[in-house]
Backbone as numpy.savetxt, mean C-alpha at the origin, in Angstrom:
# Nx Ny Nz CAx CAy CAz Cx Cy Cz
10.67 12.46 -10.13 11.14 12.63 -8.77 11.00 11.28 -8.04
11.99 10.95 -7.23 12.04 9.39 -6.76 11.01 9.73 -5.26
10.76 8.70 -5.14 9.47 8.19 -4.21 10.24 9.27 -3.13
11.15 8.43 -2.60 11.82 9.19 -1.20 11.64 10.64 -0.93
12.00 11.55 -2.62 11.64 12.80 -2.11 10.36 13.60 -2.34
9.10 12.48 -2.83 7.90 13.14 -2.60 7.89 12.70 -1.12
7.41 11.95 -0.43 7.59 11.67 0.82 8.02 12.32 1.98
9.69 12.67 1.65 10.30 13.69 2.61 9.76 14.99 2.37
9.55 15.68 0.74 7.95 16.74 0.62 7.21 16.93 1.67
6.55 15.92 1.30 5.07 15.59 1.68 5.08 15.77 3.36
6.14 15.31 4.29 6.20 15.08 5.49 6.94 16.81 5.97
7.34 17.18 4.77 8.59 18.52 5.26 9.48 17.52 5.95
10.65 16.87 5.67 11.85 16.50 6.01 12.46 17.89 5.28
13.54 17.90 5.77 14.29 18.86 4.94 15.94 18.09 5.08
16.28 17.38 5.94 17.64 16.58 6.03 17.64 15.38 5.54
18.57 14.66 6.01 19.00 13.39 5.26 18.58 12.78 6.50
18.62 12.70 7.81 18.85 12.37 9.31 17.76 11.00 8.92
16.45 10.86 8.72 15.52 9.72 8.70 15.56 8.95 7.43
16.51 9.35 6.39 16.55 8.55 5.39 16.54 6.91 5.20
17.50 6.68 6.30 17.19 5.19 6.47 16.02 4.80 6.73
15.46 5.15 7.57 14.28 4.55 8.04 12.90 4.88 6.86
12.74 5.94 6.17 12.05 6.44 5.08 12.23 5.21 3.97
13.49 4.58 4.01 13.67 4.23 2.85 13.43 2.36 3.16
13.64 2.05 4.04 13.24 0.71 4.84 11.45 0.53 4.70
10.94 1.68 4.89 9.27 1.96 4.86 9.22 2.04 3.35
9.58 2.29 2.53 9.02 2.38 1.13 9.33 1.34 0.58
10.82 0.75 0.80 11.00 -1.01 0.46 9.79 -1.67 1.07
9.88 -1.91 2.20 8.40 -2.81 2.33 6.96 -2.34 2.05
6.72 -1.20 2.04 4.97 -0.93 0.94 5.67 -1.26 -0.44
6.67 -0.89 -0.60 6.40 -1.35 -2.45 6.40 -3.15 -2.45
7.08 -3.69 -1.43 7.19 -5.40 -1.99 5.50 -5.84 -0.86
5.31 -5.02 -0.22 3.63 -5.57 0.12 2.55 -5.35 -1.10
2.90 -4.25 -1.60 2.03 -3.92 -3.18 2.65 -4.88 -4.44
3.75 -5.26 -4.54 4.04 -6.21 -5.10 3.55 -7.41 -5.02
3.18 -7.74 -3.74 2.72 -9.25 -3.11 1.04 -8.94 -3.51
0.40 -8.13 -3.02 -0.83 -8.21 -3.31 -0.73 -8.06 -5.10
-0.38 -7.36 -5.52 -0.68 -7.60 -7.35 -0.48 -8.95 -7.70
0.85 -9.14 -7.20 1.25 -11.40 -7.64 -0.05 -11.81 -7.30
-0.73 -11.82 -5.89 -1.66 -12.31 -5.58 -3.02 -12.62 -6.47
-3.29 -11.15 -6.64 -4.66 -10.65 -7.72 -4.45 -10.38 -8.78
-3.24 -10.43 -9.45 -3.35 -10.10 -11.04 -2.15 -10.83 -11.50
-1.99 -10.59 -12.61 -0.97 -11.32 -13.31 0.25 -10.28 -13.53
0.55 -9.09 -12.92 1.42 -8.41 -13.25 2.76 -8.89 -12.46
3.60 -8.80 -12.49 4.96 -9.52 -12.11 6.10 -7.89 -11.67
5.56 -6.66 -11.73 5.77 -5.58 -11.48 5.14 -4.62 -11.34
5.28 -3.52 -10.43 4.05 -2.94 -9.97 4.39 -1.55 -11.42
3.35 -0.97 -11.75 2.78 -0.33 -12.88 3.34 1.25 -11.98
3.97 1.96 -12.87 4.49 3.56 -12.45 3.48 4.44 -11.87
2.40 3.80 -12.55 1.04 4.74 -11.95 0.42 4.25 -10.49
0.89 3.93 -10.31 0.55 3.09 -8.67 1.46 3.67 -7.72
2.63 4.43 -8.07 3.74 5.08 -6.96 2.95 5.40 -5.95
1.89 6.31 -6.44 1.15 7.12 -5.43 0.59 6.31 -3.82
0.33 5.17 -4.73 0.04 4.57 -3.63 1.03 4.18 -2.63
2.21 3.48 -2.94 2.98 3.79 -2.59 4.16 5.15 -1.71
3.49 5.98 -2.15 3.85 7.13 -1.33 3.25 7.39 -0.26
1.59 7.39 -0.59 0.51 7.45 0.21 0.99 6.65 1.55
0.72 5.27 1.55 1.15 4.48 2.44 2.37 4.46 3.22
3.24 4.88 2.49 4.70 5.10 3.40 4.61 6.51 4.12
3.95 7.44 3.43 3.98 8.08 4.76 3.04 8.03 6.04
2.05 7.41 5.70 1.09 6.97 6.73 1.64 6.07 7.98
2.73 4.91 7.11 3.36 4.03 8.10 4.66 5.13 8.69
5.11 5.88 7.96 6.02 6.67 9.11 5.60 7.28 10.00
4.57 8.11 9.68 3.87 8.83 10.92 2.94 8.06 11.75
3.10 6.63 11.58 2.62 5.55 12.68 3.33 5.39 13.12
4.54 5.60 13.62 5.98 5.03 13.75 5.72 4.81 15.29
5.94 3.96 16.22 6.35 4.26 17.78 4.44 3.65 18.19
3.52 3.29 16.94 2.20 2.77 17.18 2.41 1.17 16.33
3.01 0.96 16.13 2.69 -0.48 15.35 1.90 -1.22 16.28
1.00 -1.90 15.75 0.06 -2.60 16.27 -0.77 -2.15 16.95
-0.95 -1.20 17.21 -1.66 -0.54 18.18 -3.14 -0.44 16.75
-4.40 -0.89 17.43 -5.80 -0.13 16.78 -6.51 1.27 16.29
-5.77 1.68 17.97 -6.57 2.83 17.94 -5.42 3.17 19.41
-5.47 4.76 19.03 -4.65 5.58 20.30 -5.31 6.89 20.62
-5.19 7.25 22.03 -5.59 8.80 22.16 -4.14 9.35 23.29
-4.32 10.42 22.41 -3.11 11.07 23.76 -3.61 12.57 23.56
-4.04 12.80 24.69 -4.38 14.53 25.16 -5.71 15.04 23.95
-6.42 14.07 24.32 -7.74 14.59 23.82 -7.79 14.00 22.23
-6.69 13.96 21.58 -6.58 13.61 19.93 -6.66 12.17 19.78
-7.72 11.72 19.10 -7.90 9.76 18.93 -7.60 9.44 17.83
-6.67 8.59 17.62 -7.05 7.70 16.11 -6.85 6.49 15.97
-8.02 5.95 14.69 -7.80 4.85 15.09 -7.10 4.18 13.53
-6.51 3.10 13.36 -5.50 3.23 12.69 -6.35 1.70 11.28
-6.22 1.46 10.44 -6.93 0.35 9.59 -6.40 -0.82 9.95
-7.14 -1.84 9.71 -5.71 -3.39 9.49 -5.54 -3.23 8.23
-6.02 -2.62 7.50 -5.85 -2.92 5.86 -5.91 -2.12 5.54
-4.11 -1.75 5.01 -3.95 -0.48 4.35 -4.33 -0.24 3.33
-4.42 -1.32 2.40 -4.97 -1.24 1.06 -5.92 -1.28 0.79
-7.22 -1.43 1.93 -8.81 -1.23 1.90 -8.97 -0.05 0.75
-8.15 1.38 1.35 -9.00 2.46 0.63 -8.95 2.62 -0.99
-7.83 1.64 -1.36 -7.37 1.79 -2.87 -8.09 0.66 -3.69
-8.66 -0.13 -3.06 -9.15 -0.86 -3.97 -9.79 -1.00 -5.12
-10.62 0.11 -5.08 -11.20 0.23 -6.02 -10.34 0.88 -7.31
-8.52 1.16 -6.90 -7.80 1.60 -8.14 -7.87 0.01 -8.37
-7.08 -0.57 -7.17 -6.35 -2.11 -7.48 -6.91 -2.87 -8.24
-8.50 -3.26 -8.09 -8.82 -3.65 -9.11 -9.38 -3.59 -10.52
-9.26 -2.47 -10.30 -8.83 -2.59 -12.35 -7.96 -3.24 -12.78
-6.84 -3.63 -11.80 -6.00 -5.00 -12.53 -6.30 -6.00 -12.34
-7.21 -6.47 -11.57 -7.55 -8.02 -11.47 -8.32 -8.26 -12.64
-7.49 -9.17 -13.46 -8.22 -9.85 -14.31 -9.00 -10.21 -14.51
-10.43 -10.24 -15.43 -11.99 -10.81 -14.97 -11.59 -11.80 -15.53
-12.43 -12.86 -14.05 -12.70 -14.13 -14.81 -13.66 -14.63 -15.88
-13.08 -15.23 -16.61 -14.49 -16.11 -17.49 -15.30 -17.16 -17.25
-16.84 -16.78 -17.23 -17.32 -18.11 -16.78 -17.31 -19.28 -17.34
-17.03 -20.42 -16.30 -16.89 -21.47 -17.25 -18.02 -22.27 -17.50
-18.68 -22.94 -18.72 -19.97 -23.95 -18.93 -19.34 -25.10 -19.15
-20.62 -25.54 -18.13 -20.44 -27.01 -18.26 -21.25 -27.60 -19.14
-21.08 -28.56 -19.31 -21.42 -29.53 -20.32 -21.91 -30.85 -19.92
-23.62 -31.36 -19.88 -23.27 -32.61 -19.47 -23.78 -33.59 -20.70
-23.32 -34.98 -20.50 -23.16 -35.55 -21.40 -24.27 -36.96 -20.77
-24.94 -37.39 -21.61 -25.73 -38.19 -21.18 -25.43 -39.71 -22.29
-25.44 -40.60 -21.68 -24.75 -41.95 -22.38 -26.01 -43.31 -22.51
């Protein structure tokens, strides 16, 4: 099932009416999850098992929609406050792909 319609699922869309905008939000979490993997690992494509995250996040940023930038909001008693870093909570998937480094020894040489 393609990203878009776990998402529209997940949210209960039942029309086509927000598709654009659904689909503008999942292009940019997938090439921000793209950018952070280039960043931290050597993968050059994001791995099928990671959609989720990807889903996860796009619907979080849709139902932020009309708050960008905003921290934190309350309207009629209900507060929330919103992360700078969406990818804080996954990290601990993400890195299982970061490559461990090897330590390097030095060597000194005496003349």
């Amino acid at each position: 099932m393609p990203v878009i319609d776990n998402v529209k699922t997940v949210l209960d869309i039942n029309d086509d009416l927000q598709d654009k905008a659904l689909e503008i939000i999942i292009a940019n979490t997938t090439s921000h999850l793209k950018l952070w993997l280039k960043k931290h690992t050597d993968l050059t494509s994001t791995p099928e098992e990671l959609n989720f995250i990807i889903e996860e996040l796009s619907i979080a940023r849709f139902q932020r929609r009309g708050s960008e930038g905003m921290k934190s909001e309350s309207v009629e008693g209900h507060a929330v406050t919103y992360s700078e870093d969406d990818f804080a909570p996954y990290l601990s998937i993400l890195s299982a792909y970061i490559p461990e480094q090897e330590e390097k020894q030095g060597k000194v040489v005496f003349f």
